[in-house]
XYZ file of N, CA and C in Angstrom:
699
model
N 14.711 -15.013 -10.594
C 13.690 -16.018 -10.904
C 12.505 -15.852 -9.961
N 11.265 -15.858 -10.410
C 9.611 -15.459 -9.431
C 9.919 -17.143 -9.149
N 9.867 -16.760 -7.431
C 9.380 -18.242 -6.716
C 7.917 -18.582 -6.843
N 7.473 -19.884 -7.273
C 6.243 -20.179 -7.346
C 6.126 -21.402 -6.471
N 4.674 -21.178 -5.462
C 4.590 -22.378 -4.582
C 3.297 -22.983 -4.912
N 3.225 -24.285 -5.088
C 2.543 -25.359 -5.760
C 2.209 -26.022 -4.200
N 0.684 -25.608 -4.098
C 0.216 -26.697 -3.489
C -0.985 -27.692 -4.091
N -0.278 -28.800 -3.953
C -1.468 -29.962 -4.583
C -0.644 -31.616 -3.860
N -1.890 -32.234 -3.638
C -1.742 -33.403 -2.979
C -1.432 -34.985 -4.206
N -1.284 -34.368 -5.336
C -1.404 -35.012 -6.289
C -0.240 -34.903 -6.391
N 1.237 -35.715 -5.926
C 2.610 -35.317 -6.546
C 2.985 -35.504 -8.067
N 2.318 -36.116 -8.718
C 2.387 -36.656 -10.124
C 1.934 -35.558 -10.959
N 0.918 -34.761 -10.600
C 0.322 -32.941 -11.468
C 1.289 -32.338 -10.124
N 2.044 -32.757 -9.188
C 2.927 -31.461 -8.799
C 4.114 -31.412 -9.384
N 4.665 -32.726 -9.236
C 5.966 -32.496 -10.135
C 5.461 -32.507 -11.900
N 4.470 -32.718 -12.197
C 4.481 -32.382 -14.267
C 4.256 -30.615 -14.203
N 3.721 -29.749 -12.937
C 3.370 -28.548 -13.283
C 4.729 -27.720 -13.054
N 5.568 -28.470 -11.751
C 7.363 -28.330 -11.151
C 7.881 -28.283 -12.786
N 7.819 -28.821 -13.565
C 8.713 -29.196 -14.338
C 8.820 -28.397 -15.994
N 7.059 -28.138 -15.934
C 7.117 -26.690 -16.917
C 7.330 -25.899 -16.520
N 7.206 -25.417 -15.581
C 7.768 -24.323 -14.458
C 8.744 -23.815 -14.654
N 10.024 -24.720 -14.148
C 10.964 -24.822 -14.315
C 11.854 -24.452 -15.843
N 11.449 -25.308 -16.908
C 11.642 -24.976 -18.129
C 11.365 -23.689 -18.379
N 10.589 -22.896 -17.880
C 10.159 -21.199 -18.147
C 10.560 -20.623 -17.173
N 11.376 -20.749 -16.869
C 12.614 -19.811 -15.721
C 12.172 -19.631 -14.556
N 10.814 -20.291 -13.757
C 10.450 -20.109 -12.654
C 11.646 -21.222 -11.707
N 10.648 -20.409 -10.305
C 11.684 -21.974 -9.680
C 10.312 -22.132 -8.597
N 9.733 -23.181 -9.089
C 8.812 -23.692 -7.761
C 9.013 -24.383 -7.124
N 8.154 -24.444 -5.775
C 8.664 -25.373 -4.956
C 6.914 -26.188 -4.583
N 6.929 -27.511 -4.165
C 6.148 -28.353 -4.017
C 5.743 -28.563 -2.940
N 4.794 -28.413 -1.853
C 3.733 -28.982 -0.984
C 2.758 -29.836 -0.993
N 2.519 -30.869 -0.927
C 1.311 -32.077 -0.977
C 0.745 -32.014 0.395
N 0.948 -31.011 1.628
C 0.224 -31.571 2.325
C -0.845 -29.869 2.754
N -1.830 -30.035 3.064
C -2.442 -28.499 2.939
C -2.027 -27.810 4.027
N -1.776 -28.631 4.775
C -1.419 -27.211 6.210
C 0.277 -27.019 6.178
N 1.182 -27.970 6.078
C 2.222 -27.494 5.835
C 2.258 -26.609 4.505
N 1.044 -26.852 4.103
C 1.596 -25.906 2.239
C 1.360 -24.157 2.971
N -0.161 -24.135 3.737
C -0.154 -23.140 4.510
C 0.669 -22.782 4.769
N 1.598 -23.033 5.815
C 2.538 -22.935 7.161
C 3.492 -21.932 6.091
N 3.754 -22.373 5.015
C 4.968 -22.398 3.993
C 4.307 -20.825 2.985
N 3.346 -20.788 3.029
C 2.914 -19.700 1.771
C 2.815 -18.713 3.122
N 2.718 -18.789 4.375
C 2.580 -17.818 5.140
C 3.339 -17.055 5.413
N 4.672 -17.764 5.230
C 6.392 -17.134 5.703
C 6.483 -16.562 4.779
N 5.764 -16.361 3.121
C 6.232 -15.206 2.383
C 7.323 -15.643 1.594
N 7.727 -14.557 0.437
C 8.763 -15.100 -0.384
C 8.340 -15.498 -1.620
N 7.104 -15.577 -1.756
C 6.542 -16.421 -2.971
C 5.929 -14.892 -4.069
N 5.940 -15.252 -5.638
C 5.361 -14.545 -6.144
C 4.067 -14.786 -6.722
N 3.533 -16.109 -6.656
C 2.494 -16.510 -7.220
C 2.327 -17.672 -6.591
N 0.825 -17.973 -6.342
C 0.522 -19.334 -5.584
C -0.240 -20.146 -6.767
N -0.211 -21.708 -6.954
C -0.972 -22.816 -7.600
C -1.512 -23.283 -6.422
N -3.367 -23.325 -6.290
C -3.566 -24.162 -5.290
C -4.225 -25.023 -5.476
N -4.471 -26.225 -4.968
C -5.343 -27.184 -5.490
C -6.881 -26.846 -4.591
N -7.911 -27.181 -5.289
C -9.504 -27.084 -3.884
C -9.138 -27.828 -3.262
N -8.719 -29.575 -3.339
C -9.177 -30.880 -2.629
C -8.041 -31.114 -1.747
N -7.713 -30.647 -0.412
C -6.403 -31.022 -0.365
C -6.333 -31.745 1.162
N -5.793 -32.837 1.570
C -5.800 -33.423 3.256
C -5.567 -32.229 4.151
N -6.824 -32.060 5.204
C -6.644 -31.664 6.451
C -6.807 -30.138 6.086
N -6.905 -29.376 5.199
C -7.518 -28.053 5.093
C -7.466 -27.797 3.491
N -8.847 -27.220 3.398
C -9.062 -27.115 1.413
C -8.254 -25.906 1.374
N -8.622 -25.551 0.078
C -7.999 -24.555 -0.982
C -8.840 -23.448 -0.315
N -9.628 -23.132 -0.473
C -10.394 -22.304 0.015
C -10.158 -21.292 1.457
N -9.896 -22.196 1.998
C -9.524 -21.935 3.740
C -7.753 -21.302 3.382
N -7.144 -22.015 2.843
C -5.749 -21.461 2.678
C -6.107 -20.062 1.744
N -6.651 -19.903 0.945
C -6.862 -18.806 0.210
C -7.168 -17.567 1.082
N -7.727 -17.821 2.011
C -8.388 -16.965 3.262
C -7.522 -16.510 3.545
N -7.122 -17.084 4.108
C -4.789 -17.351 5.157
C -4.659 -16.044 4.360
N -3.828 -17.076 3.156
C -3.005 -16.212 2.452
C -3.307 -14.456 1.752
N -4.435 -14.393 1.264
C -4.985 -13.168 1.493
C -5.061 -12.196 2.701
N -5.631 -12.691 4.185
C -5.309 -11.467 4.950
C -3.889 -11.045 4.657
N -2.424 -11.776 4.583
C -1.516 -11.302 4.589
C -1.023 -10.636 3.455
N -1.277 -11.350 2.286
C -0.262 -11.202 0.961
C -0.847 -10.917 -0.019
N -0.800 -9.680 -0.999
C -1.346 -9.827 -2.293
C -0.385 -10.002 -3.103
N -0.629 -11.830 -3.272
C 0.226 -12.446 -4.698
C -1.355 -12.607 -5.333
N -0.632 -13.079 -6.898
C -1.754 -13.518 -7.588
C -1.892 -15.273 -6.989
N -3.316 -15.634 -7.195
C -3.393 -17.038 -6.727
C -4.385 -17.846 -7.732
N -4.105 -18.724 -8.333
C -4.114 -19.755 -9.285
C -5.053 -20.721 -8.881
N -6.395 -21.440 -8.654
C -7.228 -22.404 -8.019
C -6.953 -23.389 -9.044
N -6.488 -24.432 -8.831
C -6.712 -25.815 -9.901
C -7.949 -27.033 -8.926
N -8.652 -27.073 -10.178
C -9.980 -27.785 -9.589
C -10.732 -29.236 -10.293
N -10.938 -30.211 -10.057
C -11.380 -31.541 -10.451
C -13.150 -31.017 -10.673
N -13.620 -30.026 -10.115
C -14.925 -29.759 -10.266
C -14.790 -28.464 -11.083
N -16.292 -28.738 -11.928
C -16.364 -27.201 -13.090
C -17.787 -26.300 -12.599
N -18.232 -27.005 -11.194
C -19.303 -26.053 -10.884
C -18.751 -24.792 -10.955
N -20.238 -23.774 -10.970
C -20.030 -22.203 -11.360
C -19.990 -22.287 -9.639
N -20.421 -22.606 -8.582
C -19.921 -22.179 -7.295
C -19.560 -21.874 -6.599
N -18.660 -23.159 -6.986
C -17.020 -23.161 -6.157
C -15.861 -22.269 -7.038
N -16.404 -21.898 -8.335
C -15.403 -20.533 -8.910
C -16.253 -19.105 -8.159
N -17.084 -19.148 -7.829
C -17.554 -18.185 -7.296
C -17.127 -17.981 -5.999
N -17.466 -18.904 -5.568
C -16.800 -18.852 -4.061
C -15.216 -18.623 -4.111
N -14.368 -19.303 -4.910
C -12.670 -19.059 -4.737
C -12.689 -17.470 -5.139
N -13.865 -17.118 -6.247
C -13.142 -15.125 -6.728
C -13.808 -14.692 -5.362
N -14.865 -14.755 -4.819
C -15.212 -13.767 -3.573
C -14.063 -14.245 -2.360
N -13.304 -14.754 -2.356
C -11.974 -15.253 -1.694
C -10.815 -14.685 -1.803
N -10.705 -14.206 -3.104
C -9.711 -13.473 -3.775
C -8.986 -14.335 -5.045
N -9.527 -15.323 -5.427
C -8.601 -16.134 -6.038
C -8.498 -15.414 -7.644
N -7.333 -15.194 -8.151
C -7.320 -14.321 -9.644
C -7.446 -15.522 -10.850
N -7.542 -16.510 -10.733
C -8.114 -17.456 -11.928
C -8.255 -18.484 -11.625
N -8.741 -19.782 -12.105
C -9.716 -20.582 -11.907
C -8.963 -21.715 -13.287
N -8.351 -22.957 -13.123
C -7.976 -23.869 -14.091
C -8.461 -25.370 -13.728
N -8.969 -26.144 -14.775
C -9.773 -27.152 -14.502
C -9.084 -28.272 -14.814
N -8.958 -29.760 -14.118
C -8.579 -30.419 -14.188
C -9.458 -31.120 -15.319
N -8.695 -31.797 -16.200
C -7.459 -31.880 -17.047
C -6.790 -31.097 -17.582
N -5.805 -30.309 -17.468
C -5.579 -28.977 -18.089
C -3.936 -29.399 -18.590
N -3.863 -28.551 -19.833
C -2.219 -28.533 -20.403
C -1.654 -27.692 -19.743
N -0.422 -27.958 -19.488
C 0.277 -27.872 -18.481
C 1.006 -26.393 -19.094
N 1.239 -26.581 -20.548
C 1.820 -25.204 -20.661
C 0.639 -23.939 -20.669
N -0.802 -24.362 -20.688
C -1.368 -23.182 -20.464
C -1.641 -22.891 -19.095
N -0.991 -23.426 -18.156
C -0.932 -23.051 -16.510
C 0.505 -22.465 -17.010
N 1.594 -22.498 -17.412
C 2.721 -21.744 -17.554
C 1.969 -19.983 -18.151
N 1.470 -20.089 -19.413
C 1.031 -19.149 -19.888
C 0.033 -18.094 -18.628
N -0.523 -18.949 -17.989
C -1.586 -18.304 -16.728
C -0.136 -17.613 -16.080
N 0.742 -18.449 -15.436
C 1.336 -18.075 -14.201
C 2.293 -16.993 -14.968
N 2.392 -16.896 -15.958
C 3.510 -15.555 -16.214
C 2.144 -14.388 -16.816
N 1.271 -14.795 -17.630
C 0.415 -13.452 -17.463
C -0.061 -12.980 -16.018
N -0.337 -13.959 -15.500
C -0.727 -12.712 -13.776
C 0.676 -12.087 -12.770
N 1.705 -12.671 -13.091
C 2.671 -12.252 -12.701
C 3.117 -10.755 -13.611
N 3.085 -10.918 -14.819
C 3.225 -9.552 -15.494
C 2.245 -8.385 -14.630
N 0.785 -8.775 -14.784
C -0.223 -7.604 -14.027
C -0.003 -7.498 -13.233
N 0.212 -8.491 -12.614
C 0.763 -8.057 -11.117
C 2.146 -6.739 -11.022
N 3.139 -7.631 -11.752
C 4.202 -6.266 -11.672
C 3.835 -4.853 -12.037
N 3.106 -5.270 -13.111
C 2.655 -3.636 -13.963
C 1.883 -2.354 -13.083
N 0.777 -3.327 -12.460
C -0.115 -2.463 -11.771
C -0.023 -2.081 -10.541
N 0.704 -2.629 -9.564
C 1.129 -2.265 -8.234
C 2.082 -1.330 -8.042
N 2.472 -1.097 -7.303
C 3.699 -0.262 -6.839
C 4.377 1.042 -8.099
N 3.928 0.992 -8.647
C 4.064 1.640 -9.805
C 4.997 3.251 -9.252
N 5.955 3.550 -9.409
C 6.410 5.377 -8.310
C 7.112 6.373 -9.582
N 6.535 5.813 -10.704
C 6.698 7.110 -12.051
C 6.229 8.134 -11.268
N 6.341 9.029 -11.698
C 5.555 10.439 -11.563
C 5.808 10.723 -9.881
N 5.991 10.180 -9.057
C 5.378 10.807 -7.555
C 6.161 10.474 -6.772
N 8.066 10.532 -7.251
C 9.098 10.118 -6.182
C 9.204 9.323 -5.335
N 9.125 8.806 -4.176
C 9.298 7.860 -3.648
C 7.989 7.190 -2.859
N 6.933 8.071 -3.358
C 5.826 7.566 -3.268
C 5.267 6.133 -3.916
N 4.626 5.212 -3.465
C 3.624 3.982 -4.214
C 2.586 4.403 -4.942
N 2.792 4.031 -6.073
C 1.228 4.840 -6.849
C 1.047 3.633 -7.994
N -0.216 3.780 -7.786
C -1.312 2.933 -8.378
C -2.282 3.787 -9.670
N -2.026 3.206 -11.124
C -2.505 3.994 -11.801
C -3.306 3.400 -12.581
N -4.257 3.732 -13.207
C -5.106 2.748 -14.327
C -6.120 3.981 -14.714
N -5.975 4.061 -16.245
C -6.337 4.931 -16.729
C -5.845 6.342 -16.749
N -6.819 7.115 -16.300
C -6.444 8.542 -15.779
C -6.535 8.305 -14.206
N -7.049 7.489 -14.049
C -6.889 7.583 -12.306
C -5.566 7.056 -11.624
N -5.068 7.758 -10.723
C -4.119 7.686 -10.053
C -4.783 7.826 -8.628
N -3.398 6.541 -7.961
C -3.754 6.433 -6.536
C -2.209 6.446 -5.810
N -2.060 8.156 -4.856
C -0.579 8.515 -4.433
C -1.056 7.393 -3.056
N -0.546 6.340 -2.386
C -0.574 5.368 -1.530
C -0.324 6.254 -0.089
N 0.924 6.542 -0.209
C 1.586 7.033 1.299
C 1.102 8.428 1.585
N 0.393 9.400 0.744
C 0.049 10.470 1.322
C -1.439 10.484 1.184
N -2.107 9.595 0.505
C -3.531 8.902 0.510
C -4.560 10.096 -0.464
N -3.795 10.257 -1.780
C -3.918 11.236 -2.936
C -4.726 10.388 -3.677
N -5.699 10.753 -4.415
C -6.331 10.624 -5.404
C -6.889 11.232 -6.476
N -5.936 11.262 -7.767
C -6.142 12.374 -8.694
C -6.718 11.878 -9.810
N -7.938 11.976 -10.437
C -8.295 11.603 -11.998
C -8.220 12.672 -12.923
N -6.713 12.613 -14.063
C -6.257 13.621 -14.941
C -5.277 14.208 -14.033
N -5.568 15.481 -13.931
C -4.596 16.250 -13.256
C -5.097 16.875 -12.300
N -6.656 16.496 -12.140
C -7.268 17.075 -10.810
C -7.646 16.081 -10.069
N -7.135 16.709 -8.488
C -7.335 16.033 -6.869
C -8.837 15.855 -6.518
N -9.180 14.742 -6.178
C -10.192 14.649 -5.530
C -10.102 14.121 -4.371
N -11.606 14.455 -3.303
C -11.203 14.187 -2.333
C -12.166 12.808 -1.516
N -11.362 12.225 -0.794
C -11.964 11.095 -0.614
C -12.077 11.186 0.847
N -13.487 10.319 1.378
C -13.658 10.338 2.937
C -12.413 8.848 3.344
N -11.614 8.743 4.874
C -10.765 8.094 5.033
C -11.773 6.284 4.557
N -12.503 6.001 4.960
C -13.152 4.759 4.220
C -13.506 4.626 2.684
N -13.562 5.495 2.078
C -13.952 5.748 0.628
C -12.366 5.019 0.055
N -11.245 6.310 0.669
C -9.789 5.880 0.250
C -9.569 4.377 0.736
N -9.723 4.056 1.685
C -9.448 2.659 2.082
C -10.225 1.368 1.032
N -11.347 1.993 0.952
C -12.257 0.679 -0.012
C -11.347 0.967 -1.415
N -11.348 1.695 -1.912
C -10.485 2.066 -3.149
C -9.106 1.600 -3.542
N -8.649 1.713 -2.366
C -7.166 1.481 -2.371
C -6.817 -0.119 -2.224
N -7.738 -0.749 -1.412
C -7.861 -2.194 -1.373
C -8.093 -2.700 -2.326
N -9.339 -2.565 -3.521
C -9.645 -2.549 -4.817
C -8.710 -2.807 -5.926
N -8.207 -1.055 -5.544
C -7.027 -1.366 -6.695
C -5.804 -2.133 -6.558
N -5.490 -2.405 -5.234
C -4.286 -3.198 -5.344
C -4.732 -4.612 -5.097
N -5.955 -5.216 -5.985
C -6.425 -6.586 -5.777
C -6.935 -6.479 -7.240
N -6.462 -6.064 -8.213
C -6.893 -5.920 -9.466
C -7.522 -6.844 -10.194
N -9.031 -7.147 -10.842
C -9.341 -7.719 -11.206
C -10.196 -8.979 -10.758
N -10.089 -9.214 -9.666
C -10.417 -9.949 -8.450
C -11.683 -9.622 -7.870
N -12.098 -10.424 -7.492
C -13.902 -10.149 -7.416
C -14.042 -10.369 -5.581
N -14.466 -9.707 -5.349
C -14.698 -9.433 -3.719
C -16.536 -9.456 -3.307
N -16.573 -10.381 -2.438
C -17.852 -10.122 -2.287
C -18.568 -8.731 -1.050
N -19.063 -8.689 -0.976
C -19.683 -7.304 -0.100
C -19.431 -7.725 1.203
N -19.507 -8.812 1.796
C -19.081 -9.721 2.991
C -17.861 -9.170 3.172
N -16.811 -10.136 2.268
C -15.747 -9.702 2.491
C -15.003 -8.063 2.451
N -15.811 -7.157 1.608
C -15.274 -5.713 1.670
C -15.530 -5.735 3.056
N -16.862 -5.742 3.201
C -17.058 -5.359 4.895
C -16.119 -5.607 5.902
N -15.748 -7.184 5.440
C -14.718 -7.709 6.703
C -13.487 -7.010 6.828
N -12.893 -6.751 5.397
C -11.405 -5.795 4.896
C -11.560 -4.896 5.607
N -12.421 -3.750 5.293
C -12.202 -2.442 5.534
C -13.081 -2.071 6.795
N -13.996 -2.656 7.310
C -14.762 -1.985 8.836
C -14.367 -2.524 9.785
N -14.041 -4.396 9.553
C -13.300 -4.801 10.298
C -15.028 -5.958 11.156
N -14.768 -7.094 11.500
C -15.224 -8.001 11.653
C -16.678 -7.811 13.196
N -16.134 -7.052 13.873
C -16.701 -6.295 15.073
C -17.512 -5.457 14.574
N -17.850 -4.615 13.370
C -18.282 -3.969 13.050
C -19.806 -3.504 13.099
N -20.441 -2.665 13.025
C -22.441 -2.675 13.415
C -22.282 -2.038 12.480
N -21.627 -2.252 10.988
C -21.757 -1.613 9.508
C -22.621 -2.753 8.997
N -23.239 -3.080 7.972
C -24.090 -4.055 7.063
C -23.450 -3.907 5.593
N -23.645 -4.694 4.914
C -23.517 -4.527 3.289
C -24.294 -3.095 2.861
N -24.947 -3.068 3.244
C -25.837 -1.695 2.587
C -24.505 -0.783 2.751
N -23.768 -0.726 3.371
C -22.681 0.672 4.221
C -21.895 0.196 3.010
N -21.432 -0.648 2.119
C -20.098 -1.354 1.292
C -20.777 -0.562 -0.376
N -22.265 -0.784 -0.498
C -22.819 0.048 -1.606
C -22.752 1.440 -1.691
N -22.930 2.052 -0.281
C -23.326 3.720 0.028
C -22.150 4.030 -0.788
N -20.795 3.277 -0.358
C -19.305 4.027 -0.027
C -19.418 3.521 -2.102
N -19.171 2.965 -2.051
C -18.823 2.267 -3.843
C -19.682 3.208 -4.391
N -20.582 3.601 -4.283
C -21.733 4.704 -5.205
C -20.982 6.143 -4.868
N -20.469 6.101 -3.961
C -19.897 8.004 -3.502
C -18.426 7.741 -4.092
N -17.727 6.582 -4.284
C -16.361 6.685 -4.624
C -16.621 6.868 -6.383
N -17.421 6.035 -6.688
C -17.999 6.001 -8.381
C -17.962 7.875 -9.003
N -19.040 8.058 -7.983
C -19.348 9.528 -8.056
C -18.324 10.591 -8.124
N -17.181 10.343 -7.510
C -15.512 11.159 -7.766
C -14.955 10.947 -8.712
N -14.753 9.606 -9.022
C -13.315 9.130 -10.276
C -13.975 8.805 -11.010
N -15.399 8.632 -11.550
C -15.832 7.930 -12.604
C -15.941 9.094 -13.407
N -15.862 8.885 -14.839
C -16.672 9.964 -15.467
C -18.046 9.612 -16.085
N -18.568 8.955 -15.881
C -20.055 8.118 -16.209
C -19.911 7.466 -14.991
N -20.672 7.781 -13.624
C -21.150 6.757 -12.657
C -21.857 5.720 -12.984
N -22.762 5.877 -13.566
C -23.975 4.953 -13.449
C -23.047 3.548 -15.057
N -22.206 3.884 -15.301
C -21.401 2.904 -16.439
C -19.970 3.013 -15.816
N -19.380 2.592 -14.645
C -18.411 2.661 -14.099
C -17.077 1.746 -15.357
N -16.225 2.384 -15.339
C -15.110 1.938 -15.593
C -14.016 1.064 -14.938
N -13.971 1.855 -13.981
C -13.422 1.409 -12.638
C -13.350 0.133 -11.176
N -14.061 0.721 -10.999
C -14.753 -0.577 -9.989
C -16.254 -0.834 -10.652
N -16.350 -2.310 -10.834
C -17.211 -2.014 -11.657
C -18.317 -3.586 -10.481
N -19.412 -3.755 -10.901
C -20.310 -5.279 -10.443
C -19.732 -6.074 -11.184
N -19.767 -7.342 -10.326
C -19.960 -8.600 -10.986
C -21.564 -8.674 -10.308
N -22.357 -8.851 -10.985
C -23.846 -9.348 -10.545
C -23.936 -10.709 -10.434
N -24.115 -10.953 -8.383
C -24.453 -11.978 -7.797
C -23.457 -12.215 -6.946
N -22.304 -11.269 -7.351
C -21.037 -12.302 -6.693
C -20.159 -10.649 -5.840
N -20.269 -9.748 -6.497
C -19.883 -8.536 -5.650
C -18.862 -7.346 -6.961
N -17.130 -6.614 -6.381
C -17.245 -5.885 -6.738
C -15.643 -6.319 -7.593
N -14.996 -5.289 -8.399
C -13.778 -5.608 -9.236
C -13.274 -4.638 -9.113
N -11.910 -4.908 -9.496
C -11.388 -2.980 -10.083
C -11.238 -3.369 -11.393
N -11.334 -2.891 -12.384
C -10.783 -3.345 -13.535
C -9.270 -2.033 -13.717
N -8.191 -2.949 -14.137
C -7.101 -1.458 -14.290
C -6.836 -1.338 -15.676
N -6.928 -2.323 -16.106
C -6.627 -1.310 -17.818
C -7.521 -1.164 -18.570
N -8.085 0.614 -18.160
C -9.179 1.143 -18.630
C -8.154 2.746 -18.935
């Protein structure tokens, strides 16, 4: 059974979302308070997070932070507000979908088992390349542990930051990253890199695996908000 952890301060939408949950073979478990919900999604174990924005003593947002440096689960934002903003702000966060309060409860069931499927499908994937982690979408393949990158049946070669922005990408599928945050991921927070350095590298990685750069398939813009991988291409 995929453990699912529900944080929301609302126990009345925690136990009605506990309870379809449940009926669809999950087994979640419930947090109402935001920093113990933290404390709790940090120790791991979970396959998918529900978070609420509004929550006592630390938002959705800030936990989304948390839980991302450590873990790529898929993560679920449930929100009382429909500004375009604050969905902007939760995807440059990492958040993989966005559900608005009042919402039917079985189409948060339907959410939490489609991102759990992509999730299984596209990660860890070790067909083809023995006990290697490989990441595939499309013709592109990504060998993880020996830091391979082949589109078709031919190797290309990647500078060690090119592979790193790439590899972060693809195993955050679909998920919108802002240029901030690539920067912060991959140069690291200390850094005397700028956003301009997050475009150079995305235009030279385009330039290897794409077969049309300038119409990327792959990692592609969100305009205004930053970058994606898309994997089933």
């Amino acid at each position: 059974m995929k453990k699912i952890l529900i944080i929301e301060d609302d126990l009345l939408i925690a136990e009605l979302e506990r309870d379809y949950l449940v009926v669809a073979d999950f087994e979640p478990v419930i947090e109402t308070d935001g920093k113990r919900g933290l404390a709790l999604a940090m120790e791991g174990g979970f396959d998918l997070l529900i978070l609420d924005v509004m929550l006592q003593g630390i938002n959705g947002f800030d936990i989304c932070r948390e839980v991302r440096r450590k873990f790529n689960i898929p993560i679920i934002m449930v929100t009382a507000k429909q500004e375009d903003i604050d969905k902007i702000k939760g995807l440059s966060l990492g958040v993989d979908d966005y559900i608005t309060k009042p919402f039917s409860p079985a189409e948060l069931v339907a959410r939490v088992k489609a991102h759990i499927q992509i999730h299984e499908l596209l990660l860890h994937s070790t067909a083809d390349d023995g006990n290697e982690d490989t990441i595939k979408a499309g013709d592109l393949r990504i060998v993880v542990n020996s830091r391979r990158v082949f589109v078709g049946e031919q190797e290309v070669s990647l500078k060690n930051k090119e592979f790193e922005l790439l590899l972060f990408l693809a195993e955050n599928p679909d998920i919108v990253f802002s240029k901030d945050t690539i920067l912060d991921r991959i140069w690291g927070i200390d850094s005397t890199a700028d956003t301009a350095t997050v475009t150079v590298h995305i235009n030279r990685i385009r330039e290897k695996v794409e077969e049309t750069p300038s119409e990327p398939k792959y990692i592609q813009t969100v305009w205004g908000v930053g970058y994606k991988f898309c994997a089933y291409r």
